[in-house]
Coordinates of C-alpha atoms in Angstrom, one line a residue:
Q383 CA -16.8 33.8 9.9
V384 CA -16.5 30.2 8.9
L385 CA -14.0 29.6 6.1
L386 CA -15.0 27.3 3.2
Y387 CA -12.2 26.0 1.1
V388 CA -12.7 24.6 -2.4
N389 CA -10.5 21.7 -3.0
K390 CA -10.7 19.3 -6.0
V391 CA -13.0 17.7 -8.6
G392 CA -12.6 14.4 -10.4
P393 CA -14.4 11.4 -11.9
Y394 CA -16.2 9.4 -9.3
F395 CA -14.8 6.0 -10.4
N396 CA -11.2 7.3 -10.8
P397 CA -10.1 8.1 -7.2
H398 CA -6.6 9.3 -8.1
E399 CA -7.6 11.5 -11.1
T400 CA -8.4 14.8 -9.4
Y401 CA -8.2 18.4 -10.7
H402 CA -8.3 21.8 -8.9
Y403 CA -11.9 23.0 -8.5
Y404 CA -11.1 26.3 -10.2
Q405 CA -10.1 24.5 -13.4
L406 CA -13.9 24.3 -14.0
P407 CA -15.7 27.4 -15.2
V408 CA -17.2 28.3 -11.8
C409 CA -17.3 31.3 -9.4
R410 CA -13.8 32.2 -8.3
P411 CA -12.2 35.2 -6.6
T412 CA -10.1 37.7 -8.6
K413 CA -7.0 36.6 -6.7
I414 CA -6.9 32.9 -5.7
E415 CA -5.5 32.4 -2.2
H416 CA -4.3 28.9 -1.4
K417 CA -4.3 27.4 2.1
S418 CA -1.0 26.2 3.5
L419 CA -1.1 22.4 3.4
T420 CA 0.7 19.6 5.2
L421 CA 2.9 17.1 3.3
G422 CA 0.2 14.4 3.6
E423 CA -2.4 16.7 2.1
V424 CA -0.2 17.6 -0.8
L425 CA 0.6 13.9 -1.4
D426 CA -3.1 13.1 -1.2
G427 CA -3.8 15.6 -4.1
D428 CA -5.4 18.3 -2.0
R429 CA -5.1 21.9 -3.3
M430 CA -7.3 24.0 -1.0
A431 CA -8.1 27.6 -1.9
L432 CA -10.4 30.2 -0.4
S433 CA -13.9 30.4 -1.9
L434 CA -16.4 33.2 -2.4
Y435 CA -19.0 31.6 0.0
E436 CA -19.8 33.9 2.9
I437 CA -20.6 31.8 5.9
N438 CA -21.1 33.2 9.5
F439 CA -21.5 31.0 12.5
K440 CA -25.2 30.2 13.2
K441 CA -26.4 32.7 10.6
E442 CA -28.8 31.1 8.2
V443 CA -29.0 32.1 4.5
E444 CA -32.1 31.4 2.5
K445 CA -30.9 32.0 -1.1
K446 CA -28.0 34.1 -1.8
E447 CA -26.3 34.7 -5.2
L448 CA -22.7 33.7 -5.3
C449 CA -21.9 35.1 -8.8
K450 CA -23.0 35.0 -12.4
V451 CA -20.9 33.1 -14.9
S452 CA -21.1 33.6 -18.7
F453 CA -20.1 30.3 -20.4
T454 CA -18.3 30.1 -23.7
D455 CA -18.7 27.1 -26.0
S456 CA -15.6 25.5 -24.6
D457 CA -16.9 26.1 -21.0
L458 CA -20.2 24.4 -21.8
Q459 CA -18.4 21.4 -23.4
L460 CA -16.1 21.1 -20.5
L461 CA -19.0 21.0 -18.1
R462 CA -20.9 18.5 -20.2
D463 CA -17.9 16.2 -20.3
A464 CA -17.4 16.5 -16.6
I465 CA -21.0 15.8 -15.8
E466 CA -21.1 12.8 -18.1
D467 CA -18.0 11.4 -16.4
L468 CA -19.8 11.8 -13.0
Y469 CA -17.4 14.5 -11.7
Y470 CA -17.8 15.3 -8.0
F471 CA -16.5 18.3 -6.0
E472 CA -14.9 18.4 -2.6
F473 CA -15.0 21.4 -0.3
V474 CA -13.6 21.6 3.2
I475 CA -15.4 23.3 6.2
D476 CA -13.5 23.3 9.5
D477 CA -11.5 20.2 8.3
I478 CA -14.6 18.4 7.4
P479 CA -14.8 17.2 3.7
V480 CA -18.0 18.2 2.0
R481 CA -18.7 16.5 -1.3
G482 CA -21.4 16.5 -4.0
F483 CA -21.8 16.0 -7.8
I484 CA -21.4 19.0 -10.0
G485 CA -24.3 18.0 -12.2
H486 CA -26.9 15.4 -13.0
L487 CA -27.2 13.0 -16.0
E488 CA -30.5 11.6 -17.2
E489 CA -30.6 8.7 -19.7
G490 CA -33.6 6.7 -20.7
G491 CA -35.5 5.1 -23.6
F492 CA -34.3 3.2 -26.5
L493 CA -36.0 4.7 -29.6
P494 CA -35.7 7.6 -29.2
H495 CA -32.8 7.6 -26.7
N496 CA -33.0 10.4 -24.1
H497 CA -29.7 12.0 -22.9
K498 CA -30.0 15.1 -20.8
V499 CA -27.3 16.9 -18.9
Y500 CA -28.0 19.2 -16.0
L501 CA -25.8 21.5 -13.8
W502 CA -26.4 22.0 -10.1
A503 CA -26.3 25.8 -9.8
H504 CA -27.7 25.9 -6.3
L505 CA -26.1 24.3 -3.2
N506 CA -27.6 23.8 0.2
F507 CA -25.1 23.7 3.1
N508 CA -26.3 21.9 6.2
I509 CA -24.0 22.5 9.2
E510 CA -24.4 20.9 12.6
Y511 CA -23.0 22.6 15.7
N512 CA -22.8 22.1 19.4
G513 CA -22.0 25.2 21.5
D514 CA -19.5 27.2 19.5
Q515 CA -18.0 24.2 17.6
I516 CA -18.9 22.7 14.3
I517 CA -19.7 19.0 14.4
F518 CA -20.6 18.0 10.9
A519 CA -21.4 19.5 7.5
N520 CA -22.8 18.3 4.2
V521 CA -24.2 19.7 1.0
T522 CA -27.4 18.8 -0.8
T523 CA -29.0 19.9 -4.1
K524 CA -32.7 19.2 -3.4
E525 CA -35.6 21.7 -3.6
H526 CA -33.9 23.7 -6.5
A527 CA -34.2 22.5 -10.1
P528 CA -30.9 22.1 -12.0
V529 CA -29.9 24.1 -15.0
S530 CA -30.2 22.3 -18.3
L531 CA -27.1 22.4 -20.6
D532 CA -28.8 20.7 -23.5
G533 CA -29.2 22.8 -26.7
V534 CA -27.7 26.0 -25.1
T535 CA -25.2 28.0 -27.0
A536 CA -22.6 30.6 -26.0
P537 CA -22.7 33.1 -24.4
H538 CA -24.9 31.4 -21.8
E539 CA -25.2 33.1 -18.4
V540 CA -25.9 31.1 -15.2
A541 CA -26.4 32.4 -11.7
F542 CA -24.8 30.3 -8.9
T543 CA -26.6 30.5 -5.6
Y544 CA -26.4 28.9 -2.2
S545 CA -28.3 28.4 1.1
I546 CA -27.0 27.8 4.6
K547 CA -28.9 26.0 7.4
W548 CA -27.5 25.6 10.9
I549 CA -28.7 22.5 12.9
K550 CA -28.1 22.1 16.7
S551 CA -26.5 18.8 17.7
N552 CA -25.9 17.0 21.0
M553 CA -22.8 15.2 19.8
R554 CA -19.6 16.2 21.6
Y555 CA -16.8 17.7 19.5
E556 CA -14.4 14.9 20.4
E557 CA -16.8 12.4 18.8
R558 CA -17.3 14.2 15.5
G559 CA -14.7 12.0 13.7
K560 CA -17.1 9.1 14.1
R561 CA -19.9 11.2 12.6
V562 CA -17.8 12.2 9.6
R563 CA -16.7 8.6 9.1
D564 CA -20.2 7.1 9.3
N565 CA -21.9 9.6 7.0
S566 CA -19.7 9.7 4.0
F567 CA -20.6 10.8 0.5
F568 CA -19.1 7.6 -0.8
P569 CA -21.0 4.3 -0.2
K570 CA -19.9 2.5 2.9
T571 CA -19.6 -1.2 2.2
L572 CA -16.8 -2.2 4.6
E573 CA -18.0 -4.3 7.5
I574 CA -16.2 -6.4 10.0
H575 CA -15.9 -9.7 8.1
W576 CA -15.5 -11.9 11.1
L577 CA -16.5 -15.2 9.4
S578 CA -13.9 -14.7 6.6
I579 CA -11.2 -13.8 9.1
I580 CA -11.9 -16.7 11.4
N581 CA -12.0 -19.1 8.5
S582 CA -8.6 -17.7 7.3
M583 CA -7.1 -17.9 10.7
V584 CA -8.3 -21.5 11.3
L585 CA -6.8 -22.6 7.9
V586 CA -3.6 -20.9 8.6
F587 CA -3.1 -22.3 12.1
L588 CA -3.9 -25.8 10.8
L589 CA -1.3 -25.3 8.1
I590 CA 1.3 -24.1 10.6
G591 CA 0.5 -27.0 13.0
F592 CA 0.7 -29.4 10.1
V593 CA 4.2 -28.1 9.0
V594 CA 5.5 -28.1 12.6
I595 CA 4.3 -31.6 13.5
I596 CA 5.4 -33.2 10.2
L597 CA 8.8 -31.5 10.3
T598 CA 9.3 -32.4 14.0
R599 CA 8.6 -36.1 13.4
V600 CA 10.7 -36.2 10.2
L601 CA 13.6 -34.5 11.8
K602 CA 13.4 -36.7 14.8
S603 CA 13.6 -39.7 12.5
D604 CA 16.5 -38.1 10.6
F605 CA 18.5 -37.3 13.7
A606 CA 18.0 -40.9 15.0
R607 CA 19.2 -42.3 11.6
Y608 CA 22.1 -39.9 11.0
N609 CA 23.4 -39.9 14.6
M610 CA 23.7 -43.7 14.9
D611 CA 26.9 -45.2 16.3
E612 CA 29.5 -46.3 13.8
D613 CA 28.8 -50.1 14.2
E614 CA 25.1 -49.5 13.9
S615 CA 25.3 -47.5 10.8
E616 CA 27.9 -49.7 9.0
D617 CA 25.2 -51.2 6.8
L618 CA 23.8 -47.8 5.9
D619 CA 27.1 -46.1 4.9
S620 CA 26.8 -47.2 1.3
E621 CA 23.3 -45.9 1.0
E622 CA 23.6 -42.6 2.9
N623 CA 21.6 -39.8 1.3
G624 CA 19.5 -36.8 2.2
W625 CA 20.5 -33.6 3.8
K626 CA 23.4 -35.0 5.9
I627 CA 25.4 -35.9 2.8
I628 CA 25.6 -32.2 1.7
H629 CA 26.9 -30.8 5.0
T630 CA 30.1 -29.8 3.3
D631 CA 28.2 -27.6 0.8
V632 CA 25.2 -26.3 2.6
F633 CA 27.0 -23.3 4.0
R634 CA 28.6 -22.5 0.6
F635 CA 28.0 -18.7 0.3
P636 CA 25.6 -17.6 -2.5
P637 CA 26.7 -15.9 -5.7
M638 CA 26.2 -12.1 -6.1
K639 CA 26.6 -11.6 -2.3
S640 CA 26.3 -7.8 -2.5
L641 CA 22.9 -7.9 -4.2
F642 CA 21.8 -10.8 -1.9
C643 CA 22.6 -8.8 1.2
A644 CA 21.0 -5.6 -0.1
I645 CA 17.7 -7.4 -0.5
L646 CA 17.9 -8.5 3.2
G647 CA 17.1 -5.1 4.6
I648 CA 14.4 -5.7 7.3
Q649 CA 13.4 -2.0 6.7
F650 CA 10.0 -2.8 5.2
L651 CA 9.1 -5.2 8.0
A652 CA 9.8 -2.4 10.5
L653 CA 8.0 0.1 8.2
A654 CA 4.8 -2.0 7.9
T655 CA 4.8 -2.8 11.6
G656 CA 5.3 0.9 12.5
I657 CA 2.4 2.1 10.3
I658 CA 0.0 -0.6 11.5
L659 CA 0.8 0.2 15.2
M660 CA 0.4 4.0 14.6
A661 CA -3.0 3.2 13.0
I662 CA -4.1 1.1 16.0
L663 CA -3.1 4.0 18.3
G664 CA -5.5 6.3 16.3
M665 CA -2.9 8.5 14.7
F666 CA -4.7 8.3 11.3
N667 CA -8.2 9.7 11.4
V668 CA -10.5 11.5 9.0
H669 CA -9.3 14.9 10.0
R670 CA -5.6 14.2 9.2
H671 CA -5.7 14.2 5.4
G672 CA -3.0 12.0 3.9
A673 CA -1.4 11.4 7.3
I674 CA -0.6 7.8 6.4
N675 CA 1.3 9.0 3.3
S676 CA 3.4 11.3 5.4
A677 CA 4.0 8.6 8.0
G678 CA 5.1 6.1 5.4
I679 CA 7.7 8.5 3.8
I680 CA 9.1 9.7 7.1
L681 CA 9.3 6.2 8.5
Y682 CA 11.0 5.0 5.4
A683 CA 13.7 7.7 5.8
F684 CA 14.3 6.9 9.5
T685 CA 14.3 3.1 9.1
S686 CA 17.0 3.3 6.4
G687 CA 19.5 2.8 9.2
I688 CA 18.1 -0.7 9.8
A689 CA 18.5 -1.6 6.1
G690 CA 22.1 -0.4 6.1
Y691 CA 23.0 -2.3 9.3
V692 CA 21.4 -5.6 8.3
A693 CA 22.8 -5.5 4.7
A694 CA 26.4 -4.5 5.7
N695 CA 26.5 -6.9 8.7
M696 CA 25.5 -9.9 6.6
Y697 CA 27.7 -8.9 3.7
R698 CA 30.8 -8.8 6.1
K699 CA 29.8 -12.2 7.6
L700 CA 29.7 -13.7 4.1
G701 CA 33.2 -12.5 3.5
G702 CA 32.4 -9.4 1.4
D703 CA 35.0 -6.6 1.1
N704 CA 33.4 -3.9 -1.0
W705 CA 31.1 -2.7 1.7
V706 CA 30.8 0.9 0.2
W707 CA 29.2 -0.5 -2.9
N708 CA 27.0 -2.7 -0.8
I709 CA 25.6 0.3 1.2
N710 CA 25.0 2.3 -2.0
L711 CA 23.2 -0.7 -3.6
T712 CA 21.1 -1.1 -0.4
S713 CA 20.0 2.5 -0.4
C714 CA 19.1 2.5 -4.2
L715 CA 17.4 -0.9 -4.3
F716 CA 14.0 0.5 -3.7
A717 CA 14.6 4.2 -4.0
M718 CA 15.6 4.0 -7.7
P719 CA 12.6 1.9 -9.0
F720 CA 10.3 4.1 -6.9
F721 CA 11.8 7.3 -8.3
L722 CA 11.6 6.0 -11.9
I723 CA 7.9 5.0 -11.6
W724 CA 7.0 8.1 -9.7
A725 CA 8.7 10.4 -12.3
I726 CA 6.7 8.7 -15.1
V727 CA 3.4 8.9 -13.3
N728 CA 4.0 12.5 -12.1
S729 CA 5.0 13.7 -15.6
V730 CA 1.8 12.2 -17.1
A731 CA -0.3 13.7 -14.2
W732 CA 1.4 17.1 -14.8
G733 CA 0.5 16.8 -18.5
Y734 CA -3.1 16.2 -17.6
G735 CA -3.0 19.1 -15.2
T736 CA -4.3 17.1 -12.2
T737 CA -3.7 17.8 -8.5
Q738 CA -1.9 14.4 -8.3
A739 CA 1.2 16.0 -9.9
L740 CA 3.3 17.1 -7.0
P741 CA 4.5 20.8 -7.0
W742 CA 8.3 21.3 -7.3
T743 CA 8.5 22.5 -3.7
T744 CA 7.2 19.1 -2.4
V745 CA 9.5 17.3 -4.8
V746 CA 12.5 19.2 -3.4
L747 CA 11.4 18.5 0.2
L748 CA 11.1 14.7 -0.5
M749 CA 14.5 14.7 -2.3
C750 CA 16.1 16.5 0.7
L751 CA 14.5 14.0 3.1
W752 CA 16.2 11.1 1.2
V753 CA 19.5 12.9 0.6
F754 CA 19.9 14.4 4.1
V755 CA 18.1 11.7 6.3
G756 CA 17.5 8.4 4.4
Y757 CA 20.9 8.0 2.7
P758 CA 23.1 9.2 5.6
L759 CA 21.2 6.8 8.0
T760 CA 21.8 4.0 5.6
V761 CA 25.6 4.8 5.6
I762 CA 25.7 5.1 9.4
G763 CA 23.8 1.8 9.8
G764 CA 26.1 0.2 7.3
V765 CA 29.2 1.4 9.2
F766 CA 27.9 0.0 12.5
G767 CA 26.8 -3.3 10.8
K768 CA 30.3 -3.7 9.2
N769 CA 32.2 -3.0 12.4
W770 CA 30.0 -5.1 14.6
A771 CA 30.0 -8.2 12.3
N772 CA 31.4 -11.4 13.7
G773 CA 32.3 -14.4 11.6
F774 CA 29.5 -16.4 10.0
D775 CA 30.3 -19.3 12.4
A776 CA 28.9 -22.1 10.2
P777 CA 28.4 -25.5 12.1
C778 CA 30.1 -27.4 9.2
R779 CA 33.2 -26.8 7.2
T780 CA 32.8 -26.1 3.4
K781 CA 34.9 -28.0 0.9
N782 CA 36.7 -26.2 -1.9
I783 CA 35.1 -28.3 -4.6
A784 CA 31.3 -28.1 -4.8
R785 CA 29.3 -31.4 -4.9
E786 CA 27.3 -32.3 -8.0
I787 CA 23.6 -31.7 -7.6
P788 CA 21.4 -34.6 -8.7
V789 CA 18.5 -34.1 -11.1
V790 CA 15.1 -33.5 -9.3
P791 CA 11.6 -34.2 -10.5
W792 CA 9.5 -31.2 -11.6
Y793 CA 7.5 -31.0 -8.4
R794 CA 10.8 -30.3 -6.5
S795 CA 12.0 -27.7 -9.0
A796 CA 12.6 -24.0 -8.2
F797 CA 9.4 -23.0 -10.1
A798 CA 7.2 -25.4 -8.1
H799 CA 8.7 -24.1 -4.9
C800 CA 7.9 -20.5 -5.9
I801 CA 4.3 -21.4 -6.7
V802 CA 3.7 -23.2 -3.4
G803 CA 5.8 -20.7 -1.4
G804 CA 4.0 -17.7 -2.9
F805 CA 0.4 -19.0 -3.0
L806 CA 0.1 -20.1 0.7
P807 CA 1.1 -16.7 2.2
F808 CA -1.1 -15.0 -0.4
S809 CA -4.0 -17.2 0.6
A810 CA -3.5 -16.0 4.2
I811 CA -4.1 -12.3 3.2
S812 CA -6.4 -12.7 0.2
V813 CA -9.6 -11.8 2.2
E814 CA -8.0 -8.7 3.6
L815 CA -6.4 -7.8 0.3
Y816 CA -9.8 -6.9 -1.2
Y817 CA -10.6 -4.4 1.5
I818 CA -7.1 -2.8 1.3
F819 CA -7.5 -2.4 -2.5
A820 CA -11.0 -1.1 -2.1
T821 CA -9.6 1.6 0.3
L822 CA -6.5 2.5 -1.8
W823 CA -8.2 2.4 -5.2
G824 CA -11.8 2.8 -4.3
R825 CA -14.0 4.9 -2.0
E826 CA -14.1 2.9 1.2
Q827 CA -12.4 3.9 4.5
Y828 CA -10.4 1.1 6.2
A829 CA -10.6 1.2 10.0
L830 CA -10.0 -2.4 11.0
Y831 CA -6.4 -2.0 11.9
G832 CA -6.5 -4.5 14.8
I833 CA -7.6 -7.2 12.3
L834 CA -5.0 -6.0 9.9
F835 CA -2.3 -6.5 12.6
I836 CA -3.5 -10.0 13.2
V837 CA -3.4 -10.8 9.5
F838 CA 0.0 -9.3 9.2
G839 CA 1.3 -11.6 12.0
I840 CA -0.3 -14.6 10.3
L841 CA 1.3 -13.6 7.0
I842 CA 4.8 -13.6 8.7
G843 CA 4.1 -16.9 10.5
V844 CA 2.9 -18.7 7.3
T845 CA 5.9 -17.3 5.3
A846 CA 8.4 -18.6 7.9
C847 CA 6.8 -22.0 8.2
I848 CA 6.5 -22.6 4.4
S849 CA 10.0 -21.4 3.9
V850 CA 11.3 -23.9 6.5
A851 CA 9.4 -26.8 4.9
L852 CA 10.5 -26.0 1.4
T853 CA 14.1 -25.6 2.5
Y854 CA 13.9 -29.0 4.2
F855 CA 12.6 -30.6 1.0
Q856 CA 15.3 -28.9 -1.1
L857 CA 18.1 -30.1 1.2
S858 CA 16.6 -33.6 1.3
A859 CA 16.9 -33.7 -2.5
E860 CA 20.7 -33.0 -2.0
D861 CA 20.4 -29.5 -3.4
Y862 CA 22.4 -27.1 -1.3
R863 CA 21.5 -23.9 -3.2
W864 CA 18.9 -22.8 -0.7
W865 CA 20.1 -19.2 -0.2
W866 CA 18.5 -17.5 -3.2
R867 CA 15.7 -20.0 -3.5
S868 CA 14.5 -19.1 0.1
I869 CA 14.1 -15.5 -1.0
F870 CA 12.3 -16.2 -4.3
S871 CA 10.1 -18.9 -2.9
A872 CA 8.3 -16.6 -0.4
G873 CA 9.0 -13.4 -2.4
S874 CA 6.9 -14.8 -5.2
T875 CA 3.9 -13.8 -3.1
G876 CA 4.3 -10.4 -4.8
M877 CA 3.5 -12.1 -8.1
F878 CA 0.3 -13.4 -6.8
V879 CA -0.6 -10.0 -5.4
F880 CA 0.0 -8.5 -8.8
L881 CA -2.3 -11.2 -10.4
Y882 CA -5.0 -10.3 -7.9
A883 CA -4.5 -6.6 -8.8
L884 CA -5.2 -7.4 -12.4
F885 CA -8.4 -9.2 -11.4
Y886 CA -9.4 -6.3 -9.2
Y887 CA -8.8 -3.7 -11.9
F888 CA -10.8 -5.5 -14.6
K889 CA -13.5 -7.2 -12.5
R890 CA -14.0 -5.3 -9.3
S891 CA -13.4 -1.7 -10.2
N892 CA -14.7 0.9 -12.7
M893 CA -11.4 2.6 -13.2
S894 CA -10.6 3.8 -16.7
G895 CA -8.4 6.2 -18.6
A896 CA -4.6 6.4 -19.2
L897 CA -3.7 8.4 -16.1
Q898 CA -5.7 6.2 -13.6
S899 CA -4.4 3.0 -15.2
L900 CA -0.8 4.2 -15.1
E901 CA -1.1 5.1 -11.5
F902 CA -2.8 1.9 -10.5
F903 CA -0.3 -0.5 -12.3
G904 CA 2.8 1.6 -11.5
Y905 CA 2.2 1.8 -7.7
T906 CA 0.8 -1.7 -7.6
F907 CA 4.1 -3.0 -9.1
L908 CA 6.0 -1.1 -6.4
T909 CA 3.7 -2.6 -3.7
C910 CA 4.4 -6.1 -5.1
Y911 CA 8.1 -5.3 -5.1
V912 CA 7.8 -4.4 -1.4
F913 CA 6.1 -7.8 -0.7
F914 CA 9.0 -9.5 -2.5
L915 CA 11.6 -7.7 -0.4
M916 CA 9.8 -8.1 2.9
L917 CA 8.7 -11.7 2.7
G918 CA 11.9 -12.8 1.0
T919 CA 13.8 -11.4 4.0
V920 CA 11.5 -13.2 6.5
S921 CA 11.9 -16.4 4.5
F922 CA 15.7 -16.3 4.3
F923 CA 16.2 -15.7 8.1
A924 CA 13.7 -18.5 8.9
S925 CA 15.5 -20.9 6.6
L926 CA 18.9 -19.8 7.9
N927 CA 18.0 -20.5 11.5
F928 CA 16.4 -23.8 10.5
V929 CA 19.5 -24.9 8.6
R930 CA 21.8 -23.9 11.5
Y931 CA 19.6 -25.8 13.9
I932 CA 19.6 -29.1 12.0
Y933 CA 23.3 -29.1 11.3
V934 CA 24.3 -28.1 14.8
N935 CA 22.4 -31.1 16.1
L936 CA 24.0 -33.5 13.6
K937 CA 26.9 -35.7 14.8
M938 CA 29.7 -35.2 12.3
D939 CA 32.5 -37.7 11.4

């Protein structure tokens, strides 16, 4: 016997609005038996249950009745609405997803306007096999006319039937993943976009080269000027300006040190790198439903120790005393906004009765993962970070009285820095961003993980270079408040990603409805927040190393 599980149904253009198949008035067993699912499958909205279809290996069925269903008026209206919203179903045979539309909609003419709704009551299952193993399966509705739902009234009885055809294949079982991926129900539009990638890489490398060369030449000139002997620089003393003059303020610690250090968790940098490397190693394939979701959650919990260590270590270096509050703030900085948005989305999904609403058992499991793994690791990392912290060891002494900061033109303002510092890293990933959005919120399957890894590396490199350049310009304007600005200048990339998300939602997708819109904007906001935390961290550490470098090499009086 080959088990066929029914899974979910939903509107074609709303990928995250899915319902259980048995919520439709269809053939169902007296007692519904659900399949035991993995965490990733539950997070992906899967709710598999045994079906009434009787399938035996290599045994063909011409036309067999599954059951007869007598529709009420509400059943008929539910089916009509579902067919008009282009609802599709998903079954699972031997871990292979099998999809098809539940009905057919015909529209035509102007006067009079034709609007006909049909239900596919017969399904043809085509199953390919090699030896004693199933290679591929799909479902078609051809050769049998659909049942019209126009003008019918309750009670209306419909007989659901099915056919099974077995086809011999020469493909090896180990290669069936490629067959499933290449023959998807959803249109395949993703191709290797080499020209766009090469164009992006060339522009980025030119940008990095430009920044490095210019800064090297400018710094060389600055060092030559600032490190002159006393008698040579006598004439310049009265006109001394630039970044040397603020050496007694440049290492003045920032305000709100605890929040500043909590943002610096390199956790998301480690998380993103880990997921991309796991994808390159082939750990996420078409047979592991929702595996990337599970990996993300588990990696987040286990990398919490990194966040605690980095935050507490830097907090102690900056002279902070309340390290317990700092560790708690670090652990809640992402977890609390995530929980708030998830609670709202999950409550709405529960109200709609969709499979995107997590069952309480999964919610308890995720809470336990954070309470018993994520939070304790943050505390342990924080304790090690606090105990292993040395002094900040600034190259210059800081005076008690802060220097007055001169007025700067608008193009050197914090806002201008955020625009430049956010737009350039965004431009490095803009090409790839479309394909990621089309995968997360569309129907494509992303498999170019090697390219994604290269783009991720380019993103980090561009962020570091732009951060160094903007910090240099800020210090040259005798503004020593570079700590927070280094975070916000590159962290503003998240704002550009959110603006792109608005463009994608309204111009590149067909998503609609309150539930789908709430999910899209809620989780997109969280993604942009992750961009802010991750790139802000990269930007700060690049700026910190740069500032240390230029002041270590400066001859002081």
